Short mmCIF file of C-alpha atoms and ligand atoms in Angstrom, two decimals:
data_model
loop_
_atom_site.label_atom_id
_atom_site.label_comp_id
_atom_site.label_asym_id
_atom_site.label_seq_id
_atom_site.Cartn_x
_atom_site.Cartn_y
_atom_site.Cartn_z
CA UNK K 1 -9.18 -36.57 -16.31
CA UNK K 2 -12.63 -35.26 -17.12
CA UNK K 3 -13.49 -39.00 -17.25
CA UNK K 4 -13.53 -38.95 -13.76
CA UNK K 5 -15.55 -35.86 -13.75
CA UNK K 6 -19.40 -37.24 -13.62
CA UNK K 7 -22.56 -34.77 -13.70
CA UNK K 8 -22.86 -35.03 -9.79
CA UNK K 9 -19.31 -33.65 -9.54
CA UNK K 10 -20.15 -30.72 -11.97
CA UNK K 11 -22.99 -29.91 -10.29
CA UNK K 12 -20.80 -29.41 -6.46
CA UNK K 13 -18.53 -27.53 -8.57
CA UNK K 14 -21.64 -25.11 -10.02
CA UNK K 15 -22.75 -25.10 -6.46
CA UNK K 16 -19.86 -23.60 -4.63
CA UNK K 17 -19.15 -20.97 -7.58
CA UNK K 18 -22.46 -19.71 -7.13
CA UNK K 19 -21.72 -20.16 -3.63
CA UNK K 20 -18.76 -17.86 -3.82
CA UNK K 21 -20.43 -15.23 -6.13
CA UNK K 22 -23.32 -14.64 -3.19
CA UNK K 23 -20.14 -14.70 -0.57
CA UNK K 24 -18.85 -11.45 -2.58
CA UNK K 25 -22.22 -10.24 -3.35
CA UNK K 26 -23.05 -10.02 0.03
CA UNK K 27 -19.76 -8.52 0.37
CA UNK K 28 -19.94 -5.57 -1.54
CA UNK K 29 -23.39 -4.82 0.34
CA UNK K 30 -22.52 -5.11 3.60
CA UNK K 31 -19.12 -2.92 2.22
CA UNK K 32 -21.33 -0.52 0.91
CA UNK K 33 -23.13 -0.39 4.51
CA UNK K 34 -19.31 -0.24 6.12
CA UNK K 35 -18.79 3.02 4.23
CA UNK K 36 -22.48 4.42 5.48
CA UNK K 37 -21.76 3.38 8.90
CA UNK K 38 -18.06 4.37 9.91
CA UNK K 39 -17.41 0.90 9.81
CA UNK K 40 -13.73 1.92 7.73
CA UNK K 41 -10.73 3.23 9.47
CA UNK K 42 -7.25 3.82 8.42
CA UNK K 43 -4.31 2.40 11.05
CA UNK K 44 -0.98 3.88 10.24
CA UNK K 45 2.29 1.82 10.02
CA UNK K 46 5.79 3.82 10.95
CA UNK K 47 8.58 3.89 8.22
CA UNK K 48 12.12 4.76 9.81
CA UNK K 49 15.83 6.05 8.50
CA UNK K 50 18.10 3.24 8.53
CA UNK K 51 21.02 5.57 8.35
CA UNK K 52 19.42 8.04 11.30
CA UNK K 53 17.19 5.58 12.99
CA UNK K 54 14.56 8.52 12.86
CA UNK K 55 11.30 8.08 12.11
CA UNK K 56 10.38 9.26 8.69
CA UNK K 57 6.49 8.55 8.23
CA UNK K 58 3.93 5.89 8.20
CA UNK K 59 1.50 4.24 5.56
CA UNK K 60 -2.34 4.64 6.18
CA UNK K 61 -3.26 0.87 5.45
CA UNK K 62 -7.60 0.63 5.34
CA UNK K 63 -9.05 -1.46 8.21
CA UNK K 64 -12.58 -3.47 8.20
CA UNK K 65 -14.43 -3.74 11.91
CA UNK K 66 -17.67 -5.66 10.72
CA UNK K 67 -20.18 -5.14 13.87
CA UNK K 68 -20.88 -9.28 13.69
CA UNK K 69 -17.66 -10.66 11.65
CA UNK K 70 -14.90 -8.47 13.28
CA UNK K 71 -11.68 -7.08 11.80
CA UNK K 72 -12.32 -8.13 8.36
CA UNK K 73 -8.72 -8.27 6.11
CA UNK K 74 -7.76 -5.83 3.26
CA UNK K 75 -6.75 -9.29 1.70
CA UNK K 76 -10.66 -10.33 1.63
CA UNK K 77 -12.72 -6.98 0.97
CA UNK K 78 -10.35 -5.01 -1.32
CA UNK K 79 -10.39 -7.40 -4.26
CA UNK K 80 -14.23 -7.06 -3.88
CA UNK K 81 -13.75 -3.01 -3.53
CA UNK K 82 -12.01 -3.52 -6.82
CA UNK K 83 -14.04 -5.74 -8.50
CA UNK K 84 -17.42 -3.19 -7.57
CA UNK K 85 -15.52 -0.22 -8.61
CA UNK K 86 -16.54 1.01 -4.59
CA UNK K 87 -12.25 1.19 -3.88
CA UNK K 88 -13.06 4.39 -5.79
CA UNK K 89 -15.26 6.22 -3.26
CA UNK K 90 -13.23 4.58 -0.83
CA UNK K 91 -10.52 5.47 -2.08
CA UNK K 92 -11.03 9.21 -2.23
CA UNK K 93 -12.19 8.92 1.33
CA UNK K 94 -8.65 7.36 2.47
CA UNK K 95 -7.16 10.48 0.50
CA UNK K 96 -9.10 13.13 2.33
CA UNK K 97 -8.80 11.21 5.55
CA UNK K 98 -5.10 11.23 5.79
CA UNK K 99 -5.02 14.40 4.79
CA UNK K 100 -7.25 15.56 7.72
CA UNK K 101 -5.11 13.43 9.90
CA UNK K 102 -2.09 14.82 8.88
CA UNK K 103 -3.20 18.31 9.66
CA UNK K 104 -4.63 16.89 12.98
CA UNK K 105 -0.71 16.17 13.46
CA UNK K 106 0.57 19.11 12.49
CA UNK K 107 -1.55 21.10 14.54
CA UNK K 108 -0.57 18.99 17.62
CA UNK K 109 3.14 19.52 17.10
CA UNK K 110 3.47 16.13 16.34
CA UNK K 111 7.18 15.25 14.07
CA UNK K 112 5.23 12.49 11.71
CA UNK K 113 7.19 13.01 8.53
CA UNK K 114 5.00 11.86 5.80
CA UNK K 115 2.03 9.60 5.40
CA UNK K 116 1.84 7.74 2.20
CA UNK K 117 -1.96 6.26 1.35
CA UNK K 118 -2.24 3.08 -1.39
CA UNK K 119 -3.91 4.40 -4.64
CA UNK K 120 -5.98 1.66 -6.91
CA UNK K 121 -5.46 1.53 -10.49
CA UNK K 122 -9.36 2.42 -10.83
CA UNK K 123 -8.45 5.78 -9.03
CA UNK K 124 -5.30 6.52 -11.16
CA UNK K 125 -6.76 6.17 -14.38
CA UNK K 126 -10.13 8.42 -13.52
CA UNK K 127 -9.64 11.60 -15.30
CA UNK K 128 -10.49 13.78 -11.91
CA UNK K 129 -8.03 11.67 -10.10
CA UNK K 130 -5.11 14.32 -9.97
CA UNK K 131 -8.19 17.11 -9.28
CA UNK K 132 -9.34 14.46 -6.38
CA UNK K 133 -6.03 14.78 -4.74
CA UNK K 134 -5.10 18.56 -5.05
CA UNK K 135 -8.88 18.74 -2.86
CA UNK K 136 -7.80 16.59 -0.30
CA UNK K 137 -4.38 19.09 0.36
CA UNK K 138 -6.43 21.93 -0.26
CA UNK K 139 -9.25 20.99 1.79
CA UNK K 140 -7.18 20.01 4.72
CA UNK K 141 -4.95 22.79 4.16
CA UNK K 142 -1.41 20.90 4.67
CA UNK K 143 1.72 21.14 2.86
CA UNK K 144 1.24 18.68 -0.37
CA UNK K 145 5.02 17.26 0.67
CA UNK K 146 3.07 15.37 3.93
CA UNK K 147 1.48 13.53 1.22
CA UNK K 148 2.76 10.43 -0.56
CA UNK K 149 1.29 8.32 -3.06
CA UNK K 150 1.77 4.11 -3.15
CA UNK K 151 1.11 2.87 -6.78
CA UNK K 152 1.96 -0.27 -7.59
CA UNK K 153 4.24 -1.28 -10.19
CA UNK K 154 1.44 -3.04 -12.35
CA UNK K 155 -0.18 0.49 -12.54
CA UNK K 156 2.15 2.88 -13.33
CA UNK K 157 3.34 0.19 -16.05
CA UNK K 158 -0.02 -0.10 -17.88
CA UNK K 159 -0.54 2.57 -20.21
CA UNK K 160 2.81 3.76 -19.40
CA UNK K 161 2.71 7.01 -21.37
CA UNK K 162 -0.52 7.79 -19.47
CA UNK K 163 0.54 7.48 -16.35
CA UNK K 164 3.54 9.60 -16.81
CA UNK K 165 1.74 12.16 -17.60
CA UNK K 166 -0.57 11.81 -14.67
CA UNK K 167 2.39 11.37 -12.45
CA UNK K 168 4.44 15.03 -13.47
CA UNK K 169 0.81 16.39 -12.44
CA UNK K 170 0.70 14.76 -8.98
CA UNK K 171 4.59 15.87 -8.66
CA UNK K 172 3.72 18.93 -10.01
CA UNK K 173 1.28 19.44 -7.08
CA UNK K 174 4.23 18.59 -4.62
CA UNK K 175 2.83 15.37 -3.43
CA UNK K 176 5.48 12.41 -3.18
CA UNK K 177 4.93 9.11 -5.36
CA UNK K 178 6.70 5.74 -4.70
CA UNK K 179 6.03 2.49 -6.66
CA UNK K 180 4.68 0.05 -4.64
CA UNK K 181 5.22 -3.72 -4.35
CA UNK K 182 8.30 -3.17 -6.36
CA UNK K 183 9.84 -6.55 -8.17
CA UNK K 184 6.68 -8.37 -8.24
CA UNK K 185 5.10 -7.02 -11.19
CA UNK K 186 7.01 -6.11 -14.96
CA UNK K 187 8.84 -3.20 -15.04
CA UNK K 188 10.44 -2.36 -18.47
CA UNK K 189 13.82 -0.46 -17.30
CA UNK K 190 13.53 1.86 -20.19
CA UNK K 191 10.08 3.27 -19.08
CA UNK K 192 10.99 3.23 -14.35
CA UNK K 193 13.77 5.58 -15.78
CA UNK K 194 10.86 8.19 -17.33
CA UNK K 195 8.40 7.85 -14.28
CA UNK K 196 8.15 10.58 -12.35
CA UNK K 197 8.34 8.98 -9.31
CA UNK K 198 10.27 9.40 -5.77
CA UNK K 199 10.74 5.80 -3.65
CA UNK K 200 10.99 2.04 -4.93
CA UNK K 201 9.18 0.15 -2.15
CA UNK K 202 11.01 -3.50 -2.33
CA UNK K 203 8.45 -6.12 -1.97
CA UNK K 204 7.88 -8.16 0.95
CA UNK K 205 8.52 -11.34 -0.43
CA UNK K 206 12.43 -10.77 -1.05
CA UNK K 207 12.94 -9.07 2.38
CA UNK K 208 11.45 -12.04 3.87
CA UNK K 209 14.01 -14.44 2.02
CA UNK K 210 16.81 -12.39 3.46
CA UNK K 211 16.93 -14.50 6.32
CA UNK K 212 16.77 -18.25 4.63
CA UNK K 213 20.01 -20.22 4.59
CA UNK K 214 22.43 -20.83 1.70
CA UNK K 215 21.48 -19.85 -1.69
CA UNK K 216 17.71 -18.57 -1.74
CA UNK K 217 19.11 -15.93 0.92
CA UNK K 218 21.79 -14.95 -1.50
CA UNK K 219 19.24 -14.59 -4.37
CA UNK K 220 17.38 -12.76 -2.35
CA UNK K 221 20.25 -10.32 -1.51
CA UNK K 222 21.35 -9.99 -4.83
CA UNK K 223 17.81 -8.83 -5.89
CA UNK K 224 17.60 -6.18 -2.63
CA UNK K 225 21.15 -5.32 -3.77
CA UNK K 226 20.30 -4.85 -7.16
CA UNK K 227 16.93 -3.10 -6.84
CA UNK K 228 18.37 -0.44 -4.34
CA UNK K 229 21.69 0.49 -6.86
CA UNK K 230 19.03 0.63 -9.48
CA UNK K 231 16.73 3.46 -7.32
CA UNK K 232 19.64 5.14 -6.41
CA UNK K 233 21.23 4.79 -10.32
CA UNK K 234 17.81 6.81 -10.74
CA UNK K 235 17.18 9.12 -8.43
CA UNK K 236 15.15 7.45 -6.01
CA UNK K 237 14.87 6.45 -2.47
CA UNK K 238 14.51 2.82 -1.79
CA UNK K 239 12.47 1.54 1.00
CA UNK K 240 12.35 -2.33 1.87
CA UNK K 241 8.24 -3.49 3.39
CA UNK K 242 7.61 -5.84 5.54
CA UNK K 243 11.11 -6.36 7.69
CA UNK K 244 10.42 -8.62 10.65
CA UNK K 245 14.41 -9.46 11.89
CA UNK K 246 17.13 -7.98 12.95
CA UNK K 247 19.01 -9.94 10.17
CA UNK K 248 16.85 -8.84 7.52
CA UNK K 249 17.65 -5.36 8.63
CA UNK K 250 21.33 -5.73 8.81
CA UNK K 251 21.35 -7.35 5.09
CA UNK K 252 19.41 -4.37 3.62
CA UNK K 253 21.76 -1.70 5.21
CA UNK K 254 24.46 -4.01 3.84
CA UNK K 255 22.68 -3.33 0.54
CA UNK K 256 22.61 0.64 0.97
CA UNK K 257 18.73 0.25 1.05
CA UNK K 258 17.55 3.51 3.04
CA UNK K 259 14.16 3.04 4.72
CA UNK K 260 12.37 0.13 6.19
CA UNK K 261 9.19 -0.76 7.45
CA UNK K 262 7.42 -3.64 9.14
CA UNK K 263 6.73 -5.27 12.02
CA UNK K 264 10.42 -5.19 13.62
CA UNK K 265 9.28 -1.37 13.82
CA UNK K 266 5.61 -1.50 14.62
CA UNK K 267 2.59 -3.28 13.42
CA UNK K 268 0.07 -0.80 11.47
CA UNK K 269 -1.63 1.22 14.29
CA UNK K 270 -5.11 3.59 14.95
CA UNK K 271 -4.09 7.04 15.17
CA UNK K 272 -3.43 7.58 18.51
CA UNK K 273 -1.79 4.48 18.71
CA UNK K 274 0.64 6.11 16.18
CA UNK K 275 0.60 9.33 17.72
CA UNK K 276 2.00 7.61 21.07
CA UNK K 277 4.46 5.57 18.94
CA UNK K 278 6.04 8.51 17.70
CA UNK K 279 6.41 10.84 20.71
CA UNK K 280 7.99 7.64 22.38
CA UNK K 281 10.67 7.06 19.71
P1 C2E R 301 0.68 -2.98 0.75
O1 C2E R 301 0.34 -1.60 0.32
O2 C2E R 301 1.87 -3.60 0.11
O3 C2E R 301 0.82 -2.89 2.33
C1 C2E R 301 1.72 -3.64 3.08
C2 C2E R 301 1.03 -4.80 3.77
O4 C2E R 301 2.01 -5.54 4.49
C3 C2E R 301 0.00 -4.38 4.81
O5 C2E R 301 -1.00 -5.39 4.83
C4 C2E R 301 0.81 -4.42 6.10
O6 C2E R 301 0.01 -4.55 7.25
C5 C2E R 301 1.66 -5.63 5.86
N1 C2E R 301 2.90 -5.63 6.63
C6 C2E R 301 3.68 -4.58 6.97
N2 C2E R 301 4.76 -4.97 7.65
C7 C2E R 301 4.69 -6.32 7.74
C8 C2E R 301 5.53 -7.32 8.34
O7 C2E R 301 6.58 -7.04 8.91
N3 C2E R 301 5.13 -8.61 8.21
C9 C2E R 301 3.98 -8.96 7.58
N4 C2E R 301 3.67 -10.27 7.53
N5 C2E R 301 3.16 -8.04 7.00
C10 C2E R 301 3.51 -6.75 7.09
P2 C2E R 301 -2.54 -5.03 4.90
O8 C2E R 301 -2.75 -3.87 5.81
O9 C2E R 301 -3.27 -6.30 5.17
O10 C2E R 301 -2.87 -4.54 3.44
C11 C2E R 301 -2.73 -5.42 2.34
C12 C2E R 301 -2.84 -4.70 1.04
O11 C2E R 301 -4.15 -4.14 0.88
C13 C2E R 301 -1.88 -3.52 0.89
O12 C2E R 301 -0.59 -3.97 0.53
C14 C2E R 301 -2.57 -2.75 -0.21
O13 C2E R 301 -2.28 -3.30 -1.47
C15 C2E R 301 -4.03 -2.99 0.09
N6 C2E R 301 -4.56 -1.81 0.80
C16 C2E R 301 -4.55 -1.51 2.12
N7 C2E R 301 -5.12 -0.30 2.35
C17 C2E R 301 -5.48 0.18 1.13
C18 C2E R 301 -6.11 1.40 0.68
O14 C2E R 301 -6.42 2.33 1.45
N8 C2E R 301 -6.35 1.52 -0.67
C19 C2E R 301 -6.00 0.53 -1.55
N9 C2E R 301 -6.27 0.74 -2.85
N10 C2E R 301 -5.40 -0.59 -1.16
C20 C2E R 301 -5.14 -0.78 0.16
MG1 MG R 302 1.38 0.09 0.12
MG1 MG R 303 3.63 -2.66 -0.46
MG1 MG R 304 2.81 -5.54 -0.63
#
């Protein structure tokens, strides 16, 4: 193998990792200039009952308009974000944000349930992180139930002790948590059934194997099936991400799962977007 691997080819492979290093270098700068410039913007993505049908909140998902590039992909700039320790600033500006927009909401008369906003694993394990949030519902002045936390299974599992801890003090503050991209990380049973936590959010990959033929789909119902008796077994609500069919739906309220979310409902949306979506459902 590395026979076939002369200097020249070495030195295209140097080339295009340097290449890719300036790519995220340039990144993070012109990230640092989004966050100077307005250039970030939360859309909000409904969540519904599947047992009511009602609407019982959205998740504030982080959008990129880049003045020259466009809408630019939490896929692309939030591994950067992460990797420049700036998903921390940005972070606590999503916080404060939805809290302001929640309050916007209430004022308005608006029924919006609850909005959840994604927390990084840099955030969580910053000793002013629980301090950071009880600001945000202060500041705003909403109830601290609006409020729900998405961490995501690889987090709250690290340092598990720690984040318990942490957790009971963002519960204790009456702010919601639910473990986020649920089944894709390692959970160890013994520890999901300390966390102090509210809603297992099933992953999107299983929901989206709901609707295969033959065998995968019955893998992939088994897992939905047992992932919601486990929440329940514990307490917890179970919400399924990323549902695009009416057979995917039908499968999970086979499986007793009780909230969904996805595009079958509505794509994430800019406030008043959301605001519209809600008074018309
Ligand atoms: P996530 O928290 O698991 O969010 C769900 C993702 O699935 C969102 O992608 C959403 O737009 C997408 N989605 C929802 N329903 C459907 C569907 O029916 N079909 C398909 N194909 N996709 C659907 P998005 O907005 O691109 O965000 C990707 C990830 O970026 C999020 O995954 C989250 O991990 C991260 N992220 C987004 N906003 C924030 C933020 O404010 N802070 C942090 N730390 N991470 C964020
Ligand atoms: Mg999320
Ligand atoms: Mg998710
Ligand atoms: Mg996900």
């Amino acid at each position: 193998q590395a026979k076939n691997e002369g200097p020249g080819r070495l030195k295209l492979f140097d080339a295009s990792m340097q290449q890719t290093a300036r790519e995220r270098l340039d990144l993070e700068h012109q990230l640092r200039e989004a966050m100077r410039s307005g250039q970030l913007s939360l859309h909000y993505q409904p969540k519904y009952s599947i047992a009511t049908r009602q609407l019982v909140g959205a998740e504030a998902l982080l959008r990129w308009k880049h003045p020259q590039r466009g809408m630019i992909s939490p896929g692309r700039f939030i591994p950067v974000a992460e990797d420049s320790g700036l998903i921390v600033p940005i972070g606590t500006w999503a916080l404060n944000e939805v809290a302001r927009q929640c309050k916007r909401w209430s004022d308005a008369g608006l029924e919006y349930g609850r909005v959840s906003v994604n927390v990084s694993g840099l955030q969580f394990v910053r000793h002013d992180f629980v301090g950071t949030v009880k600001r945000a519902v202060r500041a705003a002045s909403i109830p601290p139930e609006r409020l729900e936390l998405e961490l995501t299974e690889t987090i709250v599992m690290g340092e598990v002790e720690q984040a318990i801890v942490r957790l009971s003090a963002l519960r204790s503050l009456g702010v919601r948590v639910s473990v986020d991209d649920f089944g894709t990380g390692y959970s160890s049973l013994a520890y999901l059934q300390k966390l102090p936590v509210d809603v297992l959010k099933i992953d999107r990959s299983f929901v989206q194997e709901l609707d295969r033929e033959g065998l995968p789909a019955e893998q992939a119902r088994s897992l939905a099936q047992a992932i919601t008796f486990l929440g329940h077994q514990l307490g917890l609500d179970v919400l399924a991400e990323g549902v695009e069919t009416p057979t995917q739906l039908e499968q999970l309220a086979n499986v007793g799962c009780d909230e969904v979310q996805g595009y079958l409902f509505g794509k994430p949306m800019p406030p008043d977007a959301f605001e519209r979506h809600v008074r018309e459902s």
